[in-house]
Short mmCIF file of C-alpha atoms and ligand atoms in Angstrom, two decimals:
data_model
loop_
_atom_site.label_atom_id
_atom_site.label_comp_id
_atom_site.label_asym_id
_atom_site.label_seq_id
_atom_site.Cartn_x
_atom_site.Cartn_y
_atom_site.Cartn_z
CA UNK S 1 -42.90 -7.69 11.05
CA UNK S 2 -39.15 -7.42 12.17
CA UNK S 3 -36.48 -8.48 10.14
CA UNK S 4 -33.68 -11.17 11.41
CA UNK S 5 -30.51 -9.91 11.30
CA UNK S 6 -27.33 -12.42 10.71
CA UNK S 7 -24.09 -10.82 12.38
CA UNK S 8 -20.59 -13.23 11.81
CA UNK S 9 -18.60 -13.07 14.68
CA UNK S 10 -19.92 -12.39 18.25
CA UNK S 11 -17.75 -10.80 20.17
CA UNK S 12 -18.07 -7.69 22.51
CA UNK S 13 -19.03 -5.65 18.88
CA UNK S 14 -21.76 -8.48 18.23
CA UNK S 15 -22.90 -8.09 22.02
CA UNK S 16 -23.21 -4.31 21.74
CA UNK S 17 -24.71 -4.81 17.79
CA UNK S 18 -27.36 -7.27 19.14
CA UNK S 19 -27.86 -5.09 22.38
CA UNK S 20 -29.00 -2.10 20.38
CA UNK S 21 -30.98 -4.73 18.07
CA UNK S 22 -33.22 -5.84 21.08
CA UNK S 23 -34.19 -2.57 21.48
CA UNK S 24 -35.67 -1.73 18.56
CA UNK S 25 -38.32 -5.18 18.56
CA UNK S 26 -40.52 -3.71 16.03
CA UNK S 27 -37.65 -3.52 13.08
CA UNK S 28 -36.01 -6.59 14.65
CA UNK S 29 -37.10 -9.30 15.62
CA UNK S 30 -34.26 -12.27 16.21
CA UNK S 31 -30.60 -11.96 16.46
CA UNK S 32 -28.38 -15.13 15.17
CA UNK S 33 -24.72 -14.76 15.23
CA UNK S 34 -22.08 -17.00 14.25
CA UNK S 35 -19.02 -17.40 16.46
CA UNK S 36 -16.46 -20.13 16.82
CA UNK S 37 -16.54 -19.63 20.77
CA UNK S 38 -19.58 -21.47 22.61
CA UNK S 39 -21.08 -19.27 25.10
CA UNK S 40 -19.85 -15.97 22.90
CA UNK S 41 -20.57 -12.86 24.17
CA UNK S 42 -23.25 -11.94 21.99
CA UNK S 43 -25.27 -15.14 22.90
CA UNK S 44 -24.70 -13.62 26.28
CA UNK S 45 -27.10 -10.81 25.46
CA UNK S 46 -30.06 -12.86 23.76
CA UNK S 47 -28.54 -13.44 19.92
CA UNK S 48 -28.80 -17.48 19.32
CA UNK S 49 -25.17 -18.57 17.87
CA UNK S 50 -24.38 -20.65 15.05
CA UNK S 51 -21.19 -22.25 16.64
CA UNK S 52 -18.28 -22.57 13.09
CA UNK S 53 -15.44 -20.90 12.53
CA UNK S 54 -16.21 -17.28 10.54
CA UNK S 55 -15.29 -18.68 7.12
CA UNK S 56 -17.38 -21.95 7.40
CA UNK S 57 -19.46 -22.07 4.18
CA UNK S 58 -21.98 -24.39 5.18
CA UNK S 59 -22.25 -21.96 8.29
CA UNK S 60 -22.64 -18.52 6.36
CA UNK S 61 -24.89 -20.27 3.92
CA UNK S 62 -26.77 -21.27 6.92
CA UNK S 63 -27.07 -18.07 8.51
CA UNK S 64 -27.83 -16.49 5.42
CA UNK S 65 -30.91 -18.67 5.32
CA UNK S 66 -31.84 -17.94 8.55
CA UNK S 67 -31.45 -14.08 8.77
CA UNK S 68 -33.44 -11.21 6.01
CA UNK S 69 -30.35 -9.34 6.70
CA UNK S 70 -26.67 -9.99 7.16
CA UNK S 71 -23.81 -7.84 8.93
CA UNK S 72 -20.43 -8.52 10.20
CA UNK S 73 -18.15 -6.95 13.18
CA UNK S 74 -14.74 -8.86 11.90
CA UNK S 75 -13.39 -8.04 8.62
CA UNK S 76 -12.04 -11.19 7.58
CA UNK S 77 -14.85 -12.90 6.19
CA UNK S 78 -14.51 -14.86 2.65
CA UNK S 79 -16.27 -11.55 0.81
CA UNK S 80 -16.95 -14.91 -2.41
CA UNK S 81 -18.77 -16.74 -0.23
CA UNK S 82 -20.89 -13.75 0.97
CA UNK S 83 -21.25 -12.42 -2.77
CA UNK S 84 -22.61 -16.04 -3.37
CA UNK S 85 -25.39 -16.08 -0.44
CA UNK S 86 -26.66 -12.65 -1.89
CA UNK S 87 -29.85 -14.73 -3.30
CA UNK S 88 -30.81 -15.20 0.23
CA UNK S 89 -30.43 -12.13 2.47
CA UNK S 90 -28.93 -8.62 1.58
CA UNK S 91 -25.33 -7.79 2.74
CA UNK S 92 -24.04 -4.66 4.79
CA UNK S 93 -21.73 -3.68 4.12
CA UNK S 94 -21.16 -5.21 0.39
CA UNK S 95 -19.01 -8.09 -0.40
CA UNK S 96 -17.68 -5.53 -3.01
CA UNK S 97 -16.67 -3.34 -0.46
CA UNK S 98 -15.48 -5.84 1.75
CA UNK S 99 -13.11 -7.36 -0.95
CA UNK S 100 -11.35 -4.00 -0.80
CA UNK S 101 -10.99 -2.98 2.66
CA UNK S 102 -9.83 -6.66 3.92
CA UNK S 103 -6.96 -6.59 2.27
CA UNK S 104 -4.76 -3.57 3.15
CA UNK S 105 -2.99 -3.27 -0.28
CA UNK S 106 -6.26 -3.21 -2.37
CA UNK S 107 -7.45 -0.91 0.40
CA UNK S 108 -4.76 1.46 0.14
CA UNK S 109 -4.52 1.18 -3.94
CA UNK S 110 -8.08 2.25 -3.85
CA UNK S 111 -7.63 5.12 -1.48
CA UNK S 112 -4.86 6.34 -3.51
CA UNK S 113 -6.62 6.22 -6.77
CA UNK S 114 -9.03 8.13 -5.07
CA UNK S 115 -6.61 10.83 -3.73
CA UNK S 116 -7.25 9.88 -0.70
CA UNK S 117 -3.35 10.55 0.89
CA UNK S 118 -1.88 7.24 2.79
CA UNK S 119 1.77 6.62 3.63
CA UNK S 120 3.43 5.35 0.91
CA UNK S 121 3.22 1.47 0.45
CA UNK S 122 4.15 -1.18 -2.04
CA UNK S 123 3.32 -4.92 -2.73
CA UNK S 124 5.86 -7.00 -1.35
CA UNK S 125 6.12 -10.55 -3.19
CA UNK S 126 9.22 -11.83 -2.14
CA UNK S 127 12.32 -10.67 0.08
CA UNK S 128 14.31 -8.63 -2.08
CA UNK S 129 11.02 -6.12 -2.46
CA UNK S 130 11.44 -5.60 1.06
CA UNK S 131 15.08 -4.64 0.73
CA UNK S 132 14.30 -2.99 -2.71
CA UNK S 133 11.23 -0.56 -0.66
CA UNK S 134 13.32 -0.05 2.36
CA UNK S 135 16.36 1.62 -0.05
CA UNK S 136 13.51 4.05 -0.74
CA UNK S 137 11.96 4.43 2.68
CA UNK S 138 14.12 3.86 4.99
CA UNK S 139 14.13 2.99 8.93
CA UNK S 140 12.29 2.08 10.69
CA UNK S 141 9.11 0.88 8.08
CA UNK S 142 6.34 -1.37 8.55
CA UNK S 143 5.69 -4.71 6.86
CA UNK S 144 2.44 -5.90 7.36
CA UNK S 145 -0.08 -8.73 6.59
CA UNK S 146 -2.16 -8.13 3.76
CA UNK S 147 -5.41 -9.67 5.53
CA UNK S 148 -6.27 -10.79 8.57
CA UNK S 149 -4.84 -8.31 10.93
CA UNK S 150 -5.62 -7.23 14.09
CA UNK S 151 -4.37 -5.15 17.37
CA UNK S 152 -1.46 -4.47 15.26
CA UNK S 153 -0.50 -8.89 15.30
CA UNK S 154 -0.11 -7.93 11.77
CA UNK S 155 2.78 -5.77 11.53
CA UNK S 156 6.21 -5.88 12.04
CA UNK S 157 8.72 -2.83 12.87
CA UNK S 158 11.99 -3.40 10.69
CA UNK S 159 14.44 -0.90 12.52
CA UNK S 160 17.26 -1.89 10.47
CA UNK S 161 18.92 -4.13 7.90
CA UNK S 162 19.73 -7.04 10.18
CA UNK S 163 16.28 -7.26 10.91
CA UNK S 164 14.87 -7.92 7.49
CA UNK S 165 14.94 -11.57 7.31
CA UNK S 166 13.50 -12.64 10.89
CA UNK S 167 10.49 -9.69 9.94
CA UNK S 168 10.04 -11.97 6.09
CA UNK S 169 9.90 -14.94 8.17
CA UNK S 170 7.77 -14.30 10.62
CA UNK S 171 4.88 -13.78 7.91
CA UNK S 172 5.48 -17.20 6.46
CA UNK S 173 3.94 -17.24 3.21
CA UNK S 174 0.98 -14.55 3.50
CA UNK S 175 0.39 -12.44 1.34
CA UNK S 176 2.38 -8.82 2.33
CA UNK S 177 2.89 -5.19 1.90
CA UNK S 178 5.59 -2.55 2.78
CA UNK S 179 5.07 0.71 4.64
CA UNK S 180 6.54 4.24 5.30
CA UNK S 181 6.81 4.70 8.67
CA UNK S 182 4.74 7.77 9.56
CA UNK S 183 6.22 9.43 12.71
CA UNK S 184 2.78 11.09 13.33
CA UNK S 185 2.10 13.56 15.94
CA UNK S 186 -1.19 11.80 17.23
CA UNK S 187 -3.83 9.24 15.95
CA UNK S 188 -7.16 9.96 15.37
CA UNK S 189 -10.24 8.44 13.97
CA UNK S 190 -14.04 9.29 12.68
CA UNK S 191 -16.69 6.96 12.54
CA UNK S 192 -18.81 7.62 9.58
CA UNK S 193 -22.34 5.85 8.31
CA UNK S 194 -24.06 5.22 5.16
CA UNK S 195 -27.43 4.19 5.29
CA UNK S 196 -28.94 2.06 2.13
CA UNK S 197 -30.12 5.20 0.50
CA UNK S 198 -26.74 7.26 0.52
CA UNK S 199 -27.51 9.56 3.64
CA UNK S 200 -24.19 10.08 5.07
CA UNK S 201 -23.34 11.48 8.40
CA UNK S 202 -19.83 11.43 10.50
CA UNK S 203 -19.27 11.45 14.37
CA UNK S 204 -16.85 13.96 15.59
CA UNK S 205 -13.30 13.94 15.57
CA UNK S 206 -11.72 11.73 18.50
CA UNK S 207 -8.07 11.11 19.53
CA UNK S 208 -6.60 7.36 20.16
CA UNK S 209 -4.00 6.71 22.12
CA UNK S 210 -2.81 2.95 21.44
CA UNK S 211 -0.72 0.81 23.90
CA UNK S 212 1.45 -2.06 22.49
CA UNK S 213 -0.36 -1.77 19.48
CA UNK S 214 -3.42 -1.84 20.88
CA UNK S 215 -6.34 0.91 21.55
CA UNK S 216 -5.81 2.28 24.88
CA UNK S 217 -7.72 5.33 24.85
CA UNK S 218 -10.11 7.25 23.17
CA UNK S 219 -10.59 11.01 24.23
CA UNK S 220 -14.01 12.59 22.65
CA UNK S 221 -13.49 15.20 20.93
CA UNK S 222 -9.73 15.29 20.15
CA UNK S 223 -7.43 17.53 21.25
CA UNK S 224 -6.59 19.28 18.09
CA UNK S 225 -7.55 22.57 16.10
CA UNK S 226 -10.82 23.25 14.39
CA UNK S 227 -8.55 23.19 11.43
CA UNK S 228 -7.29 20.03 12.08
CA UNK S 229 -10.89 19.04 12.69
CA UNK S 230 -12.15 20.23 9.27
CA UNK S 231 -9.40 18.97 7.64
CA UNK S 232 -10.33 14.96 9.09
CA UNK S 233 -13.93 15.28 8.99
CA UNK S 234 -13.56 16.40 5.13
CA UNK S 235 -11.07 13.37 4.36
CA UNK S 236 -13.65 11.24 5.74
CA UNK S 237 -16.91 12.60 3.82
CA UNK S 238 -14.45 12.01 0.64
CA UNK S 239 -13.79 8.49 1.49
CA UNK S 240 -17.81 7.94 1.72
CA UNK S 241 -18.26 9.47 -0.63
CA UNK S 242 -15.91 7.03 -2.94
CA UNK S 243 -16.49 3.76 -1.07
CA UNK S 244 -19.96 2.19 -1.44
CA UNK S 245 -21.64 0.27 1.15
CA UNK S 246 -24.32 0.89 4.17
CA UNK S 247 -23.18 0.62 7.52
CA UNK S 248 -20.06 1.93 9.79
CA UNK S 249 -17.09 2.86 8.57
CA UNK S 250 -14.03 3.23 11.28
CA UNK S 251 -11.95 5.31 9.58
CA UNK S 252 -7.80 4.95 11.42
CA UNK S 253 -6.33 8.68 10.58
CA UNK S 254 -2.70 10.14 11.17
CA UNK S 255 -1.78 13.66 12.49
CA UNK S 256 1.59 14.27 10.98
CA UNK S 257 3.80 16.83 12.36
CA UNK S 258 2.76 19.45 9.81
CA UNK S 259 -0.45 18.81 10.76
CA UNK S 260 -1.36 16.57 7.38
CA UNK S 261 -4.02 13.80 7.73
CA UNK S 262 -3.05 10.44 6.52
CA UNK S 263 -5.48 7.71 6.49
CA UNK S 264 -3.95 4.90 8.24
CA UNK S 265 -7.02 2.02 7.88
CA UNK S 266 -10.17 2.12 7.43
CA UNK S 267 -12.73 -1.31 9.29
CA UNK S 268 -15.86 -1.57 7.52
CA UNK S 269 -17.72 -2.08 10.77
CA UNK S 270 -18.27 -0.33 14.55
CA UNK S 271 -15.16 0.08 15.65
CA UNK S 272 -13.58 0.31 19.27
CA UNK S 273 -13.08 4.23 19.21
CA UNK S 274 -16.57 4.39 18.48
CA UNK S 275 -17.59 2.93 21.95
CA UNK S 276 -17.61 6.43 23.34
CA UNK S 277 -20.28 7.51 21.59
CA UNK S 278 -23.05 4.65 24.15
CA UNK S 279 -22.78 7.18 26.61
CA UNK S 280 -21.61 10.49 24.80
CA UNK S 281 -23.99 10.62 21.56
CA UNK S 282 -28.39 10.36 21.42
CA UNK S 283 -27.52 7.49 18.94
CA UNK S 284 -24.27 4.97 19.52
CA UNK S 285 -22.44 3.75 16.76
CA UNK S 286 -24.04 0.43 17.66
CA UNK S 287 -27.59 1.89 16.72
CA UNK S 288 -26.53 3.94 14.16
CA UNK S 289 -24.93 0.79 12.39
CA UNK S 290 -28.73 -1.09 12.27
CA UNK S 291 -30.26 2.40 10.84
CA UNK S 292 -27.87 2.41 8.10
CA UNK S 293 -27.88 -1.11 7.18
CA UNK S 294 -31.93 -0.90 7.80
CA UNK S 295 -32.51 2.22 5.65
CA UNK S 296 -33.50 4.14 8.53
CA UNK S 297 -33.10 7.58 8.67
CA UNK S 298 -29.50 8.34 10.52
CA UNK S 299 -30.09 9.61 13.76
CA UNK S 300 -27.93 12.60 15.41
CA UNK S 301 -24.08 12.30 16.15
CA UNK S 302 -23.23 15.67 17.50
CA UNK S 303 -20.85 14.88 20.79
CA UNK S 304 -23.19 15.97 23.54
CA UNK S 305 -20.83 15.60 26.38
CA UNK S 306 -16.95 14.93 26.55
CA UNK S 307 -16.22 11.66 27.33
CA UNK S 308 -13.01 9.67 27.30
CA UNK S 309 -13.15 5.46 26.90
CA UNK S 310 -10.48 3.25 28.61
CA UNK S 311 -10.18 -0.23 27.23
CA UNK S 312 -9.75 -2.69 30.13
CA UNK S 313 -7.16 -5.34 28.71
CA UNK S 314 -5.79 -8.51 30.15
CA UNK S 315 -2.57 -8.39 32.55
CA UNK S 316 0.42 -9.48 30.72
CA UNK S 317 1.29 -11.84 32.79
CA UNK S 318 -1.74 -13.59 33.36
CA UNK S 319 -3.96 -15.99 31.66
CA UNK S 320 -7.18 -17.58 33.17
CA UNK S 321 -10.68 -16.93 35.13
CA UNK S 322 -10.41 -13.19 36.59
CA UNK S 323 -12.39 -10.92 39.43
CA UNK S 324 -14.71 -8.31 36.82
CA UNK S 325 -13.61 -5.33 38.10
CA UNK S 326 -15.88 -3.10 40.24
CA UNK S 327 -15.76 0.43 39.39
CA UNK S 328 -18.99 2.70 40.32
CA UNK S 329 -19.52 6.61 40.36
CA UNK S 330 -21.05 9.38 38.90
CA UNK S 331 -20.34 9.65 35.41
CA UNK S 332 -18.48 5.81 34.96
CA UNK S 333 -19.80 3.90 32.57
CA UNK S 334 -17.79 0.33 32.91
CA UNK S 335 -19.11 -2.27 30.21
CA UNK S 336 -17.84 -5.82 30.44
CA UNK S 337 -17.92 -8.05 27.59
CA UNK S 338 -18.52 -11.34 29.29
CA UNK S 339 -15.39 -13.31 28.67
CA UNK S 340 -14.67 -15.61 31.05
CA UNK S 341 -11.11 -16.23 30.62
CA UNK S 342 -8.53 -13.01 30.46
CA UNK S 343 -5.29 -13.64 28.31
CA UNK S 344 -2.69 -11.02 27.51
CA UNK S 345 -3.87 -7.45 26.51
CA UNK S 346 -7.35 -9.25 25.81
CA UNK S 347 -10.18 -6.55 25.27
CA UNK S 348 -12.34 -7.72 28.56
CA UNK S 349 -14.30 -4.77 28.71
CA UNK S 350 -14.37 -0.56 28.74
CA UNK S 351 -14.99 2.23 30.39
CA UNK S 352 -16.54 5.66 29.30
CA UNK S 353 -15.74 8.40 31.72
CA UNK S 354 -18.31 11.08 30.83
CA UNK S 355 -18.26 14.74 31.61
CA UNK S 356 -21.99 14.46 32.57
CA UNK S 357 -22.10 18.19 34.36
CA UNK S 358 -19.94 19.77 31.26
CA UNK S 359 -16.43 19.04 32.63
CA UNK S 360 -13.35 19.03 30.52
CA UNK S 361 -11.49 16.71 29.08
CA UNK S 362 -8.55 17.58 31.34
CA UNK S 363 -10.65 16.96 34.39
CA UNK S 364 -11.86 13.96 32.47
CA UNK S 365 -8.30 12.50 32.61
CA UNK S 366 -7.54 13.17 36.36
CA UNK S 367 -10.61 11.03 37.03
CA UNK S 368 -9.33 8.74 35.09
CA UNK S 369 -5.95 8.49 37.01
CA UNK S 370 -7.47 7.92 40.27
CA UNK S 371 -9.46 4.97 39.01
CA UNK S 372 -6.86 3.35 36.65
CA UNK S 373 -5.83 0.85 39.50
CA UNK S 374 -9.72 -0.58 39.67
CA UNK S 375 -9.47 -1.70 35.75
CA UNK S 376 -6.61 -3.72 35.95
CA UNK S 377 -7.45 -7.55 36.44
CA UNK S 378 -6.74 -10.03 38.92
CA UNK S 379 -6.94 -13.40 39.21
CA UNK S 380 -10.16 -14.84 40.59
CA UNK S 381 -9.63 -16.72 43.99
P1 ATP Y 401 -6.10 -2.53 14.67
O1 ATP Y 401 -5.21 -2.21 15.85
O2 ATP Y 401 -6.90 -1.36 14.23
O3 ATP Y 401 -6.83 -3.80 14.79
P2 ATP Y 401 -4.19 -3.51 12.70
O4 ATP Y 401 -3.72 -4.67 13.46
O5 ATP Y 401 -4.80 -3.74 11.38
O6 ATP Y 401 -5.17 -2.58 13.45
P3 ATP Y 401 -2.75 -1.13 11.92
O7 ATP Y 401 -3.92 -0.25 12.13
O8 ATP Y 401 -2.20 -1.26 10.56
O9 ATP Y 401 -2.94 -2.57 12.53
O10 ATP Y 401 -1.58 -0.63 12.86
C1 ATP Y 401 -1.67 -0.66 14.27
C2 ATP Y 401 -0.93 0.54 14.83
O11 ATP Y 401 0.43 0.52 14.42
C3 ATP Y 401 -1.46 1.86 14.35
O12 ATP Y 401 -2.60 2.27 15.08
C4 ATP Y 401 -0.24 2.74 14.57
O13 ATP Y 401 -0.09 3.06 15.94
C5 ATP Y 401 0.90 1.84 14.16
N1 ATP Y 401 1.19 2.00 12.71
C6 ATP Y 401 0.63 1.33 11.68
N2 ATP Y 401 1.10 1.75 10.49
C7 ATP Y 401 1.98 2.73 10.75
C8 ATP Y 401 2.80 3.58 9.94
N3 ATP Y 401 2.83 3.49 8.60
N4 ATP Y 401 3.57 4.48 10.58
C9 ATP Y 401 3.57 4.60 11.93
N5 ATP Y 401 2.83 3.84 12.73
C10 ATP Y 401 2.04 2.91 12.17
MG1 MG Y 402 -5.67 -0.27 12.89
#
């Protein structure tokens, strides 16, 4: 019999969760998510939907009823109210683990204990820490939200003194931290999974390039040295190796100038610079995710063809029902995630561009420029 599996949140990593889920039937058999939004993607794609907001007790507890086993594809679910619905399905990753990881100054205390390197931080409590840290680090630095962060809504650039007050306010009581700025050289992330036995395995290196904050690009496999590669893929066995919990780690890394790695963040779910690997891998992050949090036996994650992903992102200036874009062709991949409204540099959908006959990723990124225009949206008439 196949087990139920409970995902909070239902968005376009819930759709591609519970499209993987349908097609393995024989390890699972129902897909419930729970989503604020009626008519969520995920629902979109078969999973029925618990409609509450993702830290609704009587929601989760309900869920947790429902499902054998529970996952997540937002990190900012109340980790005490999962640890309390334990009794009634199993949790992947852990509330333990998610504790740490949703909030970014346990998550980099915990890294650092661990020698794992990170740019240097502190706890900021009130303003004068912010002025105190900044004597230290300098201009510009980051403060950012403890929890509850996303496409970089979470930070805020100080460039100088005079801005120091306007960045404390515009946090407004949360809970914050203070960063170094890193002027890195490029980002780059690895998507690593633990399955509920320990087996660990790691995708290859990929680059990101982020717009406004905001994933752009992905280019599989990055652009860098095999040292550099080495270097990454070794950071991130160490952080498995430290940090407990089945499932998909999305592991945010900096390339400094000296060609250091610095962890930047790590999500304790898929993650959007995973999406590559539908069309570039035998088994997508998406698939791999279920395996680990199944105890399956990982499947393989050796890059079998280059392929670079372009997020498709609301127009800046628009807001409301939009034309899905149409983009066809030999080795395009375009996955929409079924929302119907677009808003400003809202993820709407991707598109893998895959080197199907072995081309590079230079030729990769030409393609890419002559079909940029088709991804941008317009209004609907
Ligand atoms: P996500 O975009 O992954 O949802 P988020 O909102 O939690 O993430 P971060 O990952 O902390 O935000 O930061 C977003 C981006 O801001 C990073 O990808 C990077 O480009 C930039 N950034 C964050 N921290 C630093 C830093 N210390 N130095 C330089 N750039 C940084
Ligand atoms: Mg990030």
């Amino acid at each position: 019999m196949g087990k139920i599996l409970g995902i909070i949140g239902g968005g376009q990593l819930g759709m591609m969760l519970t499209e993987a889920a349908k097609k393995m039937p024989e390890r699972i058999s129902k897909i419930i998510v729970l989503d604020p939004n009626d008519d969520c993607p995920a629902s979109q794609v078969g999973a029925e939907q618990i409609i509450a907001d993702f830290k609704d007790k009587d929601a989760i507890i309900e869920l947790s009823k429902k499902s054998d086993i529970i996952t997540y594809e937002i990190e900012s679910g109340d980790s005490d109210i999962l640890k309390s619905v334990e009794k009634n399905a199993q949790i992947n990753p852990s509330p333990e683990t998610l504790k740490i990881i949703q909030d970014k100054f346990l998550q980099k205390s915990f890294l650092s204990e661990n020698n794992i390197p990170v740019p240097d931080f502190i706890k900021i409590d009130s303003i004068d820490d912010v002025r105190e840290g900044l004597k230290s680090y300098g201009y510009p630095a980051l403060l950012k939200a403890r929890r509850d962060a996303y496409d970089g809504r979470g930070n805020y650039k100080i460039n100088s003194e005079e801005e120091i007050k306007k960045a404390y306010e515009y946090f407004k009581g949360q809970k914050l931290l203070l960063e170094k700025f890193v002027p890195f050289k490029m980002e780059v992330s690895v998507i690593a999974a633990r399955n509920t036995h320990g087996q660990i395995k790691t995708y290859p290196l990929v680059e990101n390039i982020h717009e406004r904050n905001i994933l752009r690009e992905t280019i599989a496999p990055a652009r860098v040295t095999s040292e550099v590669t080495k270097k990454a893929e070794t950071i991130a066995e160490k952080i498995m190796d430290v940090l407990k919990g089945a499932g998909i780690f999305g592991i945010e890394m900096f390339l400094t100038q000296e060609n250091e790695i610095i962890i930047n963040e790590i999500a304790p779910r898929v993650h959007n610079s995973g999406h590559h690997s539908l069309q570039s891998s035998e088994t997508s992050q998406f698939e791999q995710h279920l395996r680990a949090i199944l105890g399956l036996e990982l499947g393989n994650t050796k890059l079998l063809r280059n392929t670079i992903m372009y997020n498709i992102l609301g127009n800046l200036d628009f807001s409301g029902e939009y034309k899905t874009p149409q983009i066809t062709g030999e080795g395009l991949f375009l996955k929409m995630y079924g929302k119907k409204i677009s808003k400003p540099l809202r993820k709407l959908g991707h598109i893998n561009i895959v080197g199907l006959n072995g081309e590079s990723i230079d030729v990769l990124l030409e393609k890419l420029k002559t079909i940029k225009h088709k991804t941008i949206v317009i209004p609907s008439d």
